[in-house]
PDB file of C-alpha atoms in Angstrom:
ATOM      1  CA  UNK A   1       4.121 -18.544 -12.626  1.00  0.00           C
ATOM      2  CA  UNK A   2       3.571 -15.658 -15.062  1.00  0.00           C
ATOM      3  CA  UNK A   3       1.081 -14.074 -12.637  1.00  0.00           C
ATOM      4  CA  UNK A   4       3.800 -13.541 -10.040  1.00  0.00           C
ATOM      5  CA  UNK A   5       5.343 -10.647 -11.981  1.00  0.00           C
ATOM      6  CA  UNK A   6       3.713  -7.940  -9.768  1.00  0.00           C
ATOM      7  CA  UNK A   7       5.780  -9.271  -6.866  1.00  0.00           C
ATOM      8  CA  UNK A   8       8.959  -8.921  -8.945  1.00  0.00           C
ATOM      9  CA  UNK A   9       7.859  -5.422  -9.993  1.00  0.00           C
ATOM     10  CA  UNK A  10       7.376  -4.359  -6.364  1.00  0.00           C
ATOM     11  CA  UNK A  11      10.838  -5.657  -5.503  1.00  0.00           C
ATOM     12  CA  UNK A  12      12.503  -4.023  -8.534  1.00  0.00           C
ATOM     13  CA  UNK A  13      10.877  -0.624  -7.969  1.00  0.00           C
ATOM     14  CA  UNK A  14      11.799  -0.541  -4.297  1.00  0.00           C
ATOM     15  CA  UNK A  15      15.394  -1.613  -4.951  1.00  0.00           C
ATOM     16  CA  UNK A  16      15.722   1.109  -7.604  1.00  0.00           C
ATOM     17  CA  UNK A  17      14.262   3.692  -5.200  1.00  0.00           C
ATOM     18  CA  UNK A  18      16.602   2.485  -2.458  1.00  0.00           C
ATOM     19  CA  UNK A  19      19.639   2.787  -4.732  1.00  0.00           C
ATOM     20  CA  UNK A  20      18.538   6.212  -6.003  1.00  0.00           C
ATOM     21  CA  UNK A  21      18.035   7.529  -2.487  1.00  0.00           C
ATOM     22  CA  UNK A  22      21.394   6.240  -1.320  1.00  0.00           C
ATOM     23  CA  UNK A  23      23.099   7.805  -4.346  1.00  0.00           C
ATOM     24  CA  UNK A  24      21.329  11.168  -4.070  1.00  0.00           C
ATOM     25  CA  UNK A  25      22.119  11.998  -0.457  1.00  0.00           C
ATOM     26  CA  UNK A  26      25.146  14.057   0.473  1.00  0.00           C
ATOM     27  CA  UNK A  27      25.482  12.449   3.920  1.00  0.00           C
ATOM     28  CA  UNK A  28      24.784   8.946   5.135  1.00  0.00           C
ATOM     29  CA  UNK A  29      21.798  10.182   7.151  1.00  0.00           C
ATOM     30  CA  UNK A  30      20.326  12.110   4.223  1.00  0.00           C
ATOM     31  CA  UNK A  31      20.869   9.145   1.889  1.00  0.00           C
ATOM     32  CA  UNK A  32      18.957   6.764   4.131  1.00  0.00           C
ATOM     33  CA  UNK A  33      16.170   9.292   4.716  1.00  0.00           C
ATOM     34  CA  UNK A  34      15.793   9.730   0.951  1.00  0.00           C
ATOM     35  CA  UNK A  35      15.862   5.964   0.469  1.00  0.00           C
ATOM     36  CA  UNK A  36      13.109   5.551   3.073  1.00  0.00           C
ATOM     37  CA  UNK A  37      11.009   8.318   1.515  1.00  0.00           C
ATOM     38  CA  UNK A  38      11.396   7.102  -2.061  1.00  0.00           C
ATOM     39  CA  UNK A  39      10.770   3.434  -1.263  1.00  0.00           C
ATOM     40  CA  UNK A  40       7.498   4.470   0.415  1.00  0.00           C
ATOM     41  CA  UNK A  41       6.524   6.485  -2.646  1.00  0.00           C
ATOM     42  CA  UNK A  42       7.105   3.646  -5.124  1.00  0.00           C
ATOM     43  CA  UNK A  43       5.246   1.225  -2.873  1.00  0.00           C
ATOM     44  CA  UNK A  44       2.176   3.458  -2.714  1.00  0.00           C
ATOM     45  CA  UNK A  45       1.002   2.914  -6.338  1.00  0.00           C
ATOM     46  CA  UNK A  46       1.486  -0.849  -5.924  1.00  0.00           C
ATOM     47  CA  UNK A  47      -0.639  -0.642  -2.784  1.00  0.00           C
ATOM     48  CA  UNK A  48      -3.324   1.369  -4.597  1.00  0.00           C
ATOM     49  CA  UNK A  49      -3.540  -1.240  -7.361  1.00  0.00           C
ATOM     50  CA  UNK A  50      -4.070  -3.889  -4.696  1.00  0.00           C
ATOM     51  CA  UNK A  51      -6.588  -1.713  -2.844  1.00  0.00           C
ATOM     52  CA  UNK A  52      -8.593  -1.021  -6.022  1.00  0.00           C
ATOM     53  CA  UNK A  53      -8.316  -4.313  -7.916  1.00  0.00           C
ATOM     54  CA  UNK A  54     -11.777  -5.750  -7.301  1.00  0.00           C
ATOM     55  CA  UNK A  55     -13.453  -2.323  -7.248  1.00  0.00           C
ATOM     56  CA  UNK A  56     -12.095  -1.403 -10.671  1.00  0.00           C
ATOM     57  CA  UNK A  57     -13.372  -4.678 -12.091  1.00  0.00           C
ATOM     58  CA  UNK A  58     -16.800  -4.088 -10.547  1.00  0.00           C
ATOM     59  CA  UNK A  59     -16.961  -0.524 -11.894  1.00  0.00           C
ATOM     60  CA  UNK A  60     -15.425  -1.233 -15.298  1.00  0.00           C
ATOM     61  CA  UNK A  61     -15.513  -4.915 -16.286  1.00  0.00           C
ATOM     62  CA  UNK A  62     -12.882  -5.340 -18.987  1.00  0.00           C
ATOM     63  CA  UNK A  63      -9.938  -7.657 -19.704  1.00  0.00           C
ATOM     64  CA  UNK A  64      -7.460  -5.308 -17.961  1.00  0.00           C
ATOM     65  CA  UNK A  65      -9.560  -4.960 -14.802  1.00  0.00           C
ATOM     66  CA  UNK A  66     -10.310  -8.696 -14.771  1.00  0.00           C
ATOM     67  CA  UNK A  67      -6.555  -9.397 -14.925  1.00  0.00           C
ATOM     68  CA  UNK A  68      -5.901  -6.906 -12.130  1.00  0.00           C
ATOM     69  CA  UNK A  69      -8.572  -8.492  -9.918  1.00  0.00           C
ATOM     70  CA  UNK A  70      -7.360 -12.009 -10.762  1.00  0.00           C
ATOM     71  CA  UNK A  71      -3.785 -11.102  -9.809  1.00  0.00           C
ATOM     72  CA  UNK A  72      -4.698  -9.068  -6.728  1.00  0.00           C
ATOM     73  CA  UNK A  73      -2.902 -11.502  -4.423  1.00  0.00           C
ATOM     74  CA  UNK A  74       0.344 -10.990  -6.361  1.00  0.00           C
ATOM     75  CA  UNK A  75      -0.059  -7.204  -6.323  1.00  0.00           C
ATOM     76  CA  UNK A  76      -0.524  -7.434  -2.561  1.00  0.00           C
ATOM     77  CA  UNK A  77       2.589  -9.545  -2.199  1.00  0.00           C
ATOM     78  CA  UNK A  78       4.430  -7.102  -4.480  1.00  0.00           C
ATOM     79  CA  UNK A  79       3.460  -4.341  -2.072  1.00  0.00           C
ATOM     80  CA  UNK A  80       4.566  -6.443   0.919  1.00  0.00           C
ATOM     81  CA  UNK A  81       7.975  -7.036  -0.682  1.00  0.00           C
ATOM     82  CA  UNK A  82       8.301  -3.377  -1.641  1.00  0.00           C
ATOM     83  CA  UNK A  83       7.380  -2.176   1.821  1.00  0.00           C
ATOM     84  CA  UNK A  84       9.810  -4.630   3.407  1.00  0.00           C
ATOM     85  CA  UNK A  85      12.601  -2.813   1.539  1.00  0.00           C
ATOM     86  CA  UNK A  86      11.102   0.454   2.803  1.00  0.00           C
ATOM     87  CA  UNK A  87      11.201  -0.909   6.358  1.00  0.00           C
ATOM     88  CA  UNK A  88      14.915  -1.681   6.056  1.00  0.00           C
ATOM     89  CA  UNK A  89      15.636   1.849   4.791  1.00  0.00           C
ATOM     90  CA  UNK A  90      13.456   3.361   7.500  1.00  0.00           C
ATOM     91  CA  UNK A  91      15.075   1.382  10.325  1.00  0.00           C
ATOM     92  CA  UNK A  92      18.555   2.417   9.173  1.00  0.00           C
ATOM     93  CA  UNK A  93      17.475   6.071   8.773  1.00  0.00           C
ATOM     94  CA  UNK A  94      15.913   6.147  12.248  1.00  0.00           C
ATOM     95  CA  UNK A  95      18.960   4.467  13.810  1.00  0.00           C
ATOM     96  CA  UNK A  96      21.265   7.090  12.259  1.00  0.00           C
ATOM     97  CA  UNK A  97      19.068  10.042  13.198  1.00  0.00           C
ATOM     98  CA  UNK A  98      20.403  11.922  16.245  1.00  0.00           C
ATOM     99  CA  UNK A  99      16.826  12.882  17.187  1.00  0.00           C
ATOM    100  CA  UNK A 100      15.137   9.730  18.524  1.00  0.00           C
ATOM    101  CA  UNK A 101      11.550   8.950  17.541  1.00  0.00           C
ATOM    102  CA  UNK A 102       8.891   8.856  20.206  1.00  0.00           C
ATOM    103  CA  UNK A 103       7.072   5.590  20.803  1.00  0.00           C
ATOM    104  CA  UNK A 104       3.806   7.261  19.770  1.00  0.00           C
ATOM    105  CA  UNK A 105       5.281   8.144  16.355  1.00  0.00           C
ATOM    106  CA  UNK A 106       6.195   4.491  15.741  1.00  0.00           C
ATOM    107  CA  UNK A 107       2.798   2.999  16.602  1.00  0.00           C
ATOM    108  CA  UNK A 108       0.934   3.719  13.314  1.00  0.00           C
ATOM    109  CA  UNK A 109       3.706   2.326  11.124  1.00  0.00           C
ATOM    110  CA  UNK A 110       4.164  -0.632  13.448  1.00  0.00           C
ATOM    111  CA  UNK A 111       0.459  -1.397  13.220  1.00  0.00           C
ATOM    112  CA  UNK A 112       0.606  -1.198   9.414  1.00  0.00           C
ATOM    113  CA  UNK A 113       3.529  -3.621   9.342  1.00  0.00           C
ATOM    114  CA  UNK A 114       1.691  -6.084  11.588  1.00  0.00           C
ATOM    115  CA  UNK A 115      -1.167  -6.112   9.084  1.00  0.00           C
ATOM    116  CA  UNK A 116       1.198  -6.322   6.091  1.00  0.00           C
ATOM    117  CA  UNK A 117       2.899  -9.352   7.656  1.00  0.00           C
ATOM    118  CA  UNK A 118      -0.370 -11.026   8.645  1.00  0.00           C
ATOM    119  CA  UNK A 119      -1.881 -10.457   5.209  1.00  0.00           C
ATOM    120  CA  UNK A 120       1.232 -11.674   3.378  1.00  0.00           C
ATOM    121  CA  UNK A 121       1.424 -14.814   5.524  1.00  0.00           C
ATOM    122  CA  UNK A 122      -2.235 -15.583   4.836  1.00  0.00           C
ATOM    123  CA  UNK A 123      -2.164 -14.907   1.085  1.00  0.00           C
ATOM    124  CA  UNK A 124      -2.791 -18.480   0.046  1.00  0.00           C
ATOM    125  CA  UNK A 125      -5.777 -20.702  -0.658  1.00  0.00           C
ATOM    126  CA  UNK A 126      -4.829 -22.900   2.306  1.00  0.00           C
ATOM    127  CA  UNK A 127      -4.900 -19.890   4.653  1.00  0.00           C
ATOM    128  CA  UNK A 128      -8.255 -18.806   3.244  1.00  0.00           C
ATOM    129  CA  UNK A 129      -9.719 -22.243   3.976  1.00  0.00           C
ATOM    130  CA  UNK A 130      -8.152 -22.436   7.435  1.00  0.00           C
ATOM    131  CA  UNK A 131      -9.301 -18.972   8.531  1.00  0.00           C
ATOM    132  CA  UNK A 132     -12.740 -19.081   6.935  1.00  0.00           C
ATOM    133  CA  UNK A 133     -14.646 -15.813   7.438  1.00  0.00           C
ATOM    134  CA  UNK A 134     -11.801 -14.437   9.536  1.00  0.00           C
ATOM    135  CA  UNK A 135      -9.604 -14.346   6.425  1.00  0.00           C
ATOM    136  CA  UNK A 136     -11.873 -11.742   4.809  1.00  0.00           C
ATOM    137  CA  UNK A 137     -12.114  -9.795   8.060  1.00  0.00           C
ATOM    138  CA  UNK A 138      -8.315  -9.691   8.425  1.00  0.00           C
ATOM    139  CA  UNK A 139      -7.716  -8.582   4.845  1.00  0.00           C
ATOM    140  CA  UNK A 140     -10.555  -6.034   4.819  1.00  0.00           C
ATOM    141  CA  UNK A 141      -9.515  -4.398   8.085  1.00  0.00           C
ATOM    142  CA  UNK A 142      -5.818  -4.649   7.214  1.00  0.00           C
ATOM    143  CA  UNK A 143      -6.034  -3.003   3.814  1.00  0.00           C
ATOM    144  CA  UNK A 144      -8.095  -0.139   5.229  1.00  0.00           C
ATOM    145  CA  UNK A 145      -5.695   0.381   8.139  1.00  0.00           C
ATOM    146  CA  UNK A 146      -2.789   0.551   5.678  1.00  0.00           C
ATOM    147  CA  UNK A 147      -4.794   2.955   3.476  1.00  0.00           C
ATOM    148  CA  UNK A 148      -5.499   5.174   6.503  1.00  0.00           C
ATOM    149  CA  UNK A 149      -1.862   5.255   7.607  1.00  0.00           C
ATOM    150  CA  UNK A 150      -0.658   6.138   4.097  1.00  0.00           C
ATOM    151  CA  UNK A 151      -3.322   8.837   3.824  1.00  0.00           C
ATOM    152  CA  UNK A 152      -2.528  10.409   7.190  1.00  0.00           C
ATOM    153  CA  UNK A 153       1.217  10.270   6.486  1.00  0.00           C
ATOM    154  CA  UNK A 154       0.755  12.176   3.234  1.00  0.00           C
ATOM    155  CA  UNK A 155      -1.938  14.540   4.564  1.00  0.00           C
ATOM    156  CA  UNK A 156       0.351  15.757   7.348  1.00  0.00           C
ATOM    157  CA  UNK A 157       2.780  16.955   4.652  1.00  0.00           C
ATOM    158  CA  UNK A 158       0.229  19.368   3.168  1.00  0.00           C
ATOM    159  CA  UNK A 159       0.772  22.231   5.669  1.00  0.00           C
ATOM    160  CA  UNK A 160       4.575  22.157   5.119  1.00  0.00           C
ATOM    161  CA  UNK A 161       5.517  24.259   2.058  1.00  0.00           C
ATOM    162  CA  UNK A 162       8.442  21.992   1.046  1.00  0.00           C
ATOM    163  CA  UNK A 163       6.286  18.852   0.999  1.00  0.00           C
ATOM    164  CA  UNK A 164       2.893  20.357   0.112  1.00  0.00           C
ATOM    165  CA  UNK A 165       2.862  19.223  -3.541  1.00  0.00           C
ATOM    166  CA  UNK A 166       3.646  15.601  -2.676  1.00  0.00           C
ATOM    167  CA  UNK A 167       1.205  15.663   0.228  1.00  0.00           C
ATOM    168  CA  UNK A 168      -1.630  17.046  -1.890  1.00  0.00           C
ATOM    169  CA  UNK A 169      -0.952  14.669  -4.782  1.00  0.00           C
ATOM    170  CA  UNK A 170      -0.735  11.501  -2.715  1.00  0.00           C
ATOM    171  CA  UNK A 171      -3.655  12.434  -0.445  1.00  0.00           C
ATOM    172  CA  UNK A 172      -5.762  13.110  -3.544  1.00  0.00           C
ATOM    173  CA  UNK A 173      -4.868   9.689  -4.984  1.00  0.00           C
ATOM    174  CA  UNK A 174      -5.699   8.007  -1.671  1.00  0.00           C
ATOM    175  CA  UNK A 175      -9.013   9.850  -1.384  1.00  0.00           C
ATOM    176  CA  UNK A 176      -9.935   9.022  -4.984  1.00  0.00           C
ATOM    177  CA  UNK A 177      -9.146   5.360  -4.308  1.00  0.00           C
ATOM    178  CA  UNK A 178     -11.477   5.328  -1.315  1.00  0.00           C
ATOM    179  CA  UNK A 179     -14.190   7.020  -3.368  1.00  0.00           C
ATOM    180  CA  UNK A 180     -13.868   4.341  -6.059  1.00  0.00           C
ATOM    181  CA  UNK A 181     -14.175   1.612  -3.437  1.00  0.00           C
ATOM    182  CA  UNK A 182     -17.306   3.225  -2.018  1.00  0.00           C
ATOM    183  CA  UNK A 183     -18.799   3.534  -5.517  1.00  0.00           C
ATOM    184  CA  UNK A 184     -18.031  -0.133  -6.229  1.00  0.00           C
ATOM    185  CA  UNK A 185     -19.527  -1.190  -2.894  1.00  0.00           C
ATOM    186  CA  UNK A 186     -22.703   0.781  -3.572  1.00  0.00           C
ATOM    187  CA  UNK A 187     -22.983  -0.722  -7.039  1.00  0.00           C
ATOM    188  CA  UNK A 188     -22.661  -4.227  -5.588  1.00  0.00           C
ATOM    189  CA  UNK A 189     -25.326  -3.565  -2.958  1.00  0.00           C
ATOM    190  CA  UNK A 190     -27.837  -1.942  -5.339  1.00  0.00           C
ATOM    191  CA  UNK A 191     -30.692  -4.190  -6.474  1.00  0.00           C
ATOM    192  CA  UNK A 192     -30.641  -5.250 -10.116  1.00  0.00           C
ATOM    193  CA  UNK A 193     -33.699  -4.181 -12.115  1.00  0.00           C
ATOM    194  CA  UNK A 194     -34.824  -6.105 -15.182  1.00  0.00           C
TER     195      UNK A 194
END
């Protein structure tokens, strides 16, 4: 039961971000846009911990990284809960916005949410047994699709002066996370010499 705290953390952070966004806006539309933006930003570090859990343990075996890898499922569910709050804020913001979104602009996020849902629903030992090798395929593809969508969403903010700092910071974190995963993968695949 104690291991489930990352899920509670994801929920608490997203609810705080939601409340802060709603309080900070001067109009209903601005409030919901801020809530959507801030819930995405607090969910991103929770996602990165999930994305890096096993890689950090492989690169730096220690009690903290072992605990992170052991609780990876709960970090993933914490991200799923957090991003569900983000989805609510985003849906309300989009519904209030007088400029409708194009279908093409909704596809990447929709794809990410399909993977988030599929991964959350299969985050159990029973699902792992039932899906066999397909469980690993789903979770490997899913986590990389979510990483890519986060990275592209932040990278497109870099050219805009008002959002450049956030775009650069978050894209750098995402790129560093991918680099760490590649390093961990290469370490795992390297032959051990006696």
